[in-house]
Amino acid sequence: MNARNVRFGLLTAAALFASTLAAAAPGPEVSRNHFDSDAPMREPGFFDFVVLGAPGEALWKVVTEFNPPSAPNGVSQVLAERPSESIATALRRNVVARDGTFSLGIKRTAGRGGIVLRWVDAKNFLALLVDPLTGEAHLTSYRQGRATELARGKGESDRVWGALVITAAGPNVSATWEGKLLLDGTDPAPASGRAGIATAGPGILAFDEFLIQPAS
């Protein structure tokens, strides 16, 4: 394949990815976080950083990526060796929602990553984590620090960047991966809270285009 065809393929994949996320969250109230105005190798602005579940160190950095959904930058938690049940989370400031649409681009490398939502405090939140290589996903509720699995699923992707979209409406929480249904779950205690990017255990994942659209 010549360079022109490769470039066309990359541009087409990026356009398809952007359209998936845009369709999930099209309104003017969207909080869009693309990290392109942040300086590389510094923490992303407008986020607070917490570690949930098991204790562990975490370090978030803006990183220049090859052909991310929004060029040139993405964001990563850059410590590769972390406890398996430790969830490093970058919580978006100044946005609180119970219901709405939450979407994120995840690079297909080894690890587990996704979205924390309905974060009230360090012991009360939801987490949806995906292994972007296998497509295996788990939706987990944490209440008073106790973890309960609400749903699991498995998706497929053959693109470098996969698109995770979560829709939350009262007790109903569903997710798609690459535009196809990933899982459906029921949250027995829906609560308003913050949302953020999350990664659990060892490995370094890259993220981009984190969108939050609270329900009107």
mmCIF file of C-alpha atoms in Angstrom:
data_model
loop_
_atom_site.group_PDB
_atom_site.id
_atom_site.type_symbol
_atom_site.label_atom_id
_atom_site.label_comp_id
_atom_site.label_asym_id
_atom_site.label_seq_id
_atom_site.Cartn_x
_atom_site.Cartn_y
_atom_site.Cartn_z
ATOM 1 C CA MET A 1 0.000 0.000 0.000
ATOM 2 C CA ASN A 2 1.471 3.396 -0.966
ATOM 3 C CA ALA A 3 1.767 6.411 1.370
ATOM 4 C CA ARG A 4 -1.228 8.156 -0.174
ATOM 5 C CA ASN A 5 -3.506 5.170 0.466
ATOM 6 C CA VAL A 6 -2.221 4.808 4.033
ATOM 7 C CA ARG A 7 -2.908 8.478 4.704
ATOM 8 C CA PHE A 8 -6.402 8.191 3.234
ATOM 9 C CA GLY A 9 -7.115 5.144 5.414
ATOM 10 C CA LEU A 10 -5.971 6.936 8.560
ATOM 11 C CA LEU A 11 -8.044 10.004 7.779
ATOM 12 C CA THR A 12 -11.106 7.843 7.083
ATOM 13 C CA ALA A 13 -10.716 5.984 10.400
ATOM 14 C CA ALA A 14 -10.360 9.263 12.281
ATOM 15 C CA ALA A 15 -13.475 10.647 10.616
ATOM 16 C CA LEU A 16 -15.483 7.527 11.483
ATOM 17 C CA PHE A 17 -14.316 7.698 15.089
ATOM 18 C CA ALA A 18 -15.198 11.385 15.399
ATOM 19 C CA SER A 19 -18.651 10.801 13.932
ATOM 20 C CA THR A 20 -19.330 8.019 16.473
ATOM 21 C CA LEU A 21 -18.577 10.288 19.414
ATOM 22 C CA ALA A 22 -20.250 13.333 17.898
ATOM 23 C CA ALA A 23 -23.470 11.411 17.309
ATOM 24 C CA ALA A 24 -23.464 10.334 20.946
ATOM 25 C CA ALA A 25 -23.107 13.849 22.304
ATOM 26 C CA PRO A 26 -24.089 16.568 19.777
ATOM 27 C CA GLY A 27 -25.531 19.333 21.965
ATOM 28 C CA PRO A 28 -24.066 22.699 23.015
ATOM 29 C CA GLU A 29 -23.828 21.616 26.689
ATOM 30 C CA VAL A 30 -21.152 19.048 25.920
ATOM 31 C CA SER A 31 -17.973 19.255 27.987
ATOM 32 C CA ARG A 32 -15.340 18.345 25.398
ATOM 33 C CA ASN A 33 -11.854 17.457 26.587
ATOM 34 C CA HIS A 34 -9.406 16.903 23.728
ATOM 35 C CA PHE A 35 -6.115 17.924 25.466
ATOM 36 C CA ASP A 36 -4.760 19.729 22.418
ATOM 37 C CA SER A 37 -4.357 23.018 24.294
ATOM 38 C CA ASP A 38 -2.389 21.330 27.081
ATOM 39 C CA ALA A 39 1.393 21.194 27.136
ATOM 40 C CA PRO A 40 2.835 17.705 26.530
ATOM 41 C CA MET A 41 4.267 15.899 29.555
ATOM 42 C CA ARG A 42 2.232 17.983 31.987
ATOM 43 C CA GLU A 43 -0.974 17.108 33.841
ATOM 44 C CA PRO A 44 -4.120 17.959 31.860
ATOM 45 C CA GLY A 45 -5.938 21.085 32.963
ATOM 46 C CA PHE A 46 -9.437 21.088 34.507
ATOM 47 C CA PHE A 47 -9.007 17.651 36.109
ATOM 48 C CA ASP A 48 -8.520 16.386 39.651
ATOM 49 C CA PHE A 49 -6.646 13.141 40.215
ATOM 50 C CA VAL A 50 -7.725 10.416 42.631
ATOM 51 C CA VAL A 51 -6.968 6.739 43.163
ATOM 52 C CA LEU A 52 -9.995 4.533 43.847
ATOM 53 C CA GLY A 53 -10.294 0.944 45.003
ATOM 54 C CA ALA A 54 -6.930 -0.408 46.137
ATOM 55 C CA PRO A 55 -4.187 2.111 47.011
ATOM 56 C CA GLY A 56 -1.526 2.836 44.421
ATOM 57 C CA GLU A 57 0.464 5.660 42.899
ATOM 58 C CA ALA A 58 -0.663 7.327 39.676
ATOM 59 C CA LEU A 59 0.690 10.007 37.375
ATOM 60 C CA TRP A 60 -1.302 11.568 34.525
ATOM 61 C CA LYS A 61 0.394 13.303 31.597
ATOM 62 C CA VAL A 62 -0.616 14.827 28.284
ATOM 63 C CA VAL A 63 1.178 12.877 25.550
ATOM 64 C CA THR A 64 1.577 13.568 21.841
ATOM 65 C CA GLU A 65 0.006 10.632 19.961
ATOM 66 C CA PHE A 66 0.136 9.338 16.405
ATOM 67 C CA ASN A 67 -3.172 10.018 14.683
ATOM 68 C CA PRO A 68 -5.422 10.344 17.771
ATOM 69 C CA PRO A 69 -9.113 11.236 17.287
ATOM 70 C CA SER A 70 -8.196 14.866 18.000
ATOM 71 C CA ALA A 71 -4.607 15.596 16.996
ATOM 72 C CA PRO A 72 -2.014 16.025 18.297
ATOM 73 C CA ASN A 73 -2.480 15.119 21.974
ATOM 74 C CA GLY A 74 -4.044 12.455 24.154
ATOM 75 C CA VAL A 75 -3.676 11.743 27.851
ATOM 76 C CA SER A 76 -2.199 8.749 29.717
ATOM 77 C CA GLN A 77 -1.569 7.499 33.213
ATOM 78 C CA VAL A 78 2.142 6.876 32.740
ATOM 79 C CA LEU A 79 3.104 4.536 35.605
ATOM 80 C CA ALA A 80 3.094 1.072 34.039
ATOM 81 C CA GLU A 81 3.238 -1.087 37.179
ATOM 82 C CA ARG A 82 0.160 -0.574 39.341
ATOM 83 C CA PRO A 83 -1.976 -2.877 41.576
ATOM 84 C CA SER A 84 -4.655 -4.724 39.597
ATOM 85 C CA GLU A 85 -7.572 -3.372 41.659
ATOM 86 C CA SER A 86 -6.288 0.198 41.863
ATOM 87 C CA ILE A 87 -8.260 2.602 39.650
ATOM 88 C CA ALA A 88 -6.360 5.747 38.685
ATOM 89 C CA THR A 89 -8.925 8.412 37.802
ATOM 90 C CA ALA A 90 -8.792 11.898 36.293
ATOM 91 C CA LEU A 91 -12.064 13.585 37.322
ATOM 92 C CA ARG A 92 -13.383 16.492 35.258
ATOM 93 C CA ARG A 93 -13.934 19.625 37.312
ATOM 94 C CA ASN A 94 -17.105 21.706 37.365
ATOM 95 C CA VAL A 95 -19.364 19.108 35.705
ATOM 96 C CA VAL A 96 -21.879 17.130 37.801
ATOM 97 C CA ALA A 97 -24.473 14.790 36.304
ATOM 98 C CA ARG A 98 -26.536 11.772 37.179
ATOM 99 C CA ASP A 99 -27.917 11.136 33.713
ATOM 100 C CA GLY A 100 -26.492 11.809 30.300
ATOM 101 C CA THR A 101 -23.995 10.566 27.746
ATOM 102 C CA PHE A 102 -20.320 9.972 28.471
ATOM 103 C CA SER A 103 -17.880 9.008 25.730
ATOM 104 C CA LEU A 104 -14.165 8.399 25.382
ATOM 105 C CA GLY A 105 -11.589 7.323 22.815
ATOM 106 C CA ILE A 106 -9.288 4.519 24.022
ATOM 107 C CA LYS A 107 -6.169 3.378 22.194
ATOM 108 C CA ARG A 108 -5.988 -0.381 21.594
ATOM 109 C CA THR A 109 -3.047 -1.359 23.783
ATOM 110 C CA ALA A 110 -2.716 -3.713 26.751
ATOM 111 C CA GLY A 111 -4.546 -2.632 29.898
ATOM 112 C CA ARG A 112 -7.996 -1.762 31.258
ATOM 113 C CA GLY A 113 -9.501 1.668 30.887
ATOM 114 C CA GLY A 114 -12.762 3.540 30.620
ATOM 115 C CA ILE A 115 -14.991 5.933 32.492
ATOM 116 C CA VAL A 116 -15.902 6.589 36.114
ATOM 117 C CA LEU A 117 -19.295 8.271 36.478
ATOM 118 C CA ARG A 118 -21.719 9.212 39.246
ATOM 119 C CA TRP A 119 -18.676 9.807 41.460
ATOM 120 C CA VAL A 120 -19.939 11.119 44.799
ATOM 121 C CA ASP A 121 -16.769 10.340 46.760
ATOM 122 C CA ALA A 122 -13.965 7.787 46.853
ATOM 123 C CA LYS A 123 -16.322 5.054 48.102
ATOM 124 C CA ASN A 124 -19.416 5.756 45.972
ATOM 125 C CA PHE A 125 -19.280 5.701 42.149
ATOM 126 C CA LEU A 126 -19.720 3.614 38.999
ATOM 127 C CA ALA A 127 -16.825 2.379 36.862
ATOM 128 C CA LEU A 128 -16.992 0.907 33.365
ATOM 129 C CA LEU A 129 -13.633 -0.562 32.349
ATOM 130 C CA VAL A 130 -12.779 -2.142 28.994
ATOM 131 C CA ASP A 131 -9.808 -4.187 27.881
ATOM 132 C CA PRO A 132 -9.375 -2.591 24.437
ATOM 133 C CA LEU A 133 -7.489 -5.600 23.038
ATOM 134 C CA THR A 134 -10.001 -8.304 24.011
ATOM 135 C CA GLY A 135 -13.115 -6.106 24.194
ATOM 136 C CA GLU A 136 -14.025 -7.510 27.609
ATOM 137 C CA ALA A 137 -15.899 -4.974 29.729
ATOM 138 C CA HIS A 138 -17.261 -4.762 33.274
ATOM 139 C CA LEU A 139 -19.654 -2.238 34.815
ATOM 140 C CA THR A 140 -19.089 -2.086 38.581
ATOM 141 C CA SER A 141 -20.899 -0.189 41.329
ATOM 142 C CA TYR A 142 -18.992 0.916 44.417
ATOM 143 C CA ARG A 143 -21.186 1.704 47.421
ATOM 144 C CA GLN A 144 -19.524 2.483 50.729
ATOM 145 C CA GLY A 145 -16.387 1.018 49.221
ATOM 146 C CA ARG A 146 -17.958 -2.331 48.357
ATOM 147 C CA ALA A 147 -17.717 -3.419 44.723
ATOM 148 C CA THR A 148 -20.670 -5.074 42.960
ATOM 149 C CA GLU A 149 -20.616 -6.069 39.293
ATOM 150 C CA LEU A 150 -23.725 -4.772 37.519
ATOM 151 C CA ALA A 151 -23.037 -6.050 34.013
ATOM 152 C CA ARG A 152 -20.390 -7.441 31.711
ATOM 153 C CA GLY A 153 -19.978 -7.676 27.962
ATOM 154 C CA LYS A 154 -17.544 -8.089 25.112
ATOM 155 C CA GLY A 155 -17.023 -5.984 22.011
ATOM 156 C CA GLU A 156 -14.767 -6.013 18.970
ATOM 157 C CA SER A 157 -12.627 -3.427 17.258
ATOM 158 C CA ASP A 158 -10.048 -3.520 14.491
ATOM 159 C CA ARG A 159 -9.137 0.163 14.675
ATOM 160 C CA VAL A 160 -6.251 1.732 16.566
ATOM 161 C CA TRP A 161 -8.653 3.852 18.639
ATOM 162 C CA GLY A 162 -11.905 2.416 19.986
ATOM 163 C CA ALA A 163 -14.947 4.512 20.937
ATOM 164 C CA LEU A 164 -16.680 3.850 24.276
ATOM 165 C CA VAL A 165 -20.075 5.525 24.792
ATOM 166 C CA ILE A 166 -22.111 5.236 28.015
ATOM 167 C CA THR A 167 -25.743 6.319 28.343
ATOM 168 C CA ALA A 168 -27.115 6.705 31.882
ATOM 169 C CA ALA A 169 -30.809 7.353 32.608
ATOM 170 C CA GLY A 170 -31.922 6.725 36.177
ATOM 171 C CA PRO A 171 -31.228 3.069 37.021
ATOM 172 C CA ASN A 172 -30.544 2.182 33.376
ATOM 173 C CA VAL A 173 -26.905 2.248 32.282
ATOM 174 C CA SER A 174 -25.910 0.982 28.841
ATOM 175 C CA ALA A 175 -22.726 1.180 26.796
ATOM 176 C CA THR A 176 -21.563 0.750 23.222
ATOM 177 C CA TRP A 177 -18.102 -0.074 21.909
ATOM 178 C CA GLU A 178 -17.435 0.977 18.349
ATOM 179 C CA GLY A 179 -21.131 1.766 17.901
ATOM 180 C CA LYS A 180 -22.340 -1.721 18.911
ATOM 181 C CA LEU A 181 -24.050 -2.668 22.163
ATOM 182 C CA LEU A 182 -21.477 -3.658 24.780
ATOM 183 C CA LEU A 183 -23.577 -4.131 27.916
ATOM 184 C CA ASP A 184 -26.751 -3.164 29.784
ATOM 185 C CA GLY A 185 -26.869 -2.775 33.558
ATOM 186 C CA THR A 186 -29.064 -1.527 36.384
ATOM 187 C CA ASP A 187 -27.736 0.887 38.984
ATOM 188 C CA PRO A 188 -29.811 0.321 42.151
ATOM 189 C CA ALA A 189 -28.821 3.677 43.661
ATOM 190 C CA PRO A 190 -28.368 6.295 40.898
ATOM 191 C CA ALA A 191 -26.800 9.492 42.208
ATOM 192 C CA SER A 192 -25.511 12.732 40.755
ATOM 193 C CA GLY A 193 -21.744 13.019 40.652
ATOM 194 C CA ARG A 194 -18.654 13.786 38.667
ATOM 195 C CA ALA A 195 -17.206 11.807 35.754
ATOM 196 C CA GLY A 196 -13.676 11.048 34.705
ATOM 197 C CA ILE A 197 -11.208 8.974 32.742
ATOM 198 C CA ALA A 198 -10.079 5.811 34.512
ATOM 199 C CA THR A 199 -7.502 3.070 34.140
ATOM 200 C CA ALA A 200 -6.983 0.074 36.416
ATOM 201 C CA GLY A 201 -3.991 -2.103 37.136
ATOM 202 C CA PRO A 202 -0.783 -2.413 35.109
ATOM 203 C CA GLY A 203 -0.267 -1.108 31.601
ATOM 204 C CA ILE A 204 -0.318 2.312 29.963
ATOM 205 C CA LEU A 205 -3.391 3.270 27.930
ATOM 206 C CA ALA A 206 -3.879 6.447 25.918
ATOM 207 C CA PHE A 207 -7.187 8.343 25.910
ATOM 208 C CA ASP A 208 -8.648 11.179 23.855
ATOM 209 C CA GLU A 209 -11.921 13.014 23.194
ATOM 210 C CA PHE A 210 -13.546 12.671 26.619
ATOM 211 C CA LEU A 211 -17.076 14.068 26.226
ATOM 212 C CA ILE A 212 -19.709 14.643 28.900
ATOM 213 C CA GLN A 213 -23.243 15.643 27.965
ATOM 214 C CA PRO A 214 -25.557 15.883 31.002
ATOM 215 C CA ALA A 215 -29.184 15.094 30.304
ATOM 216 C CA SER A 216 -31.347 18.178 29.883
#
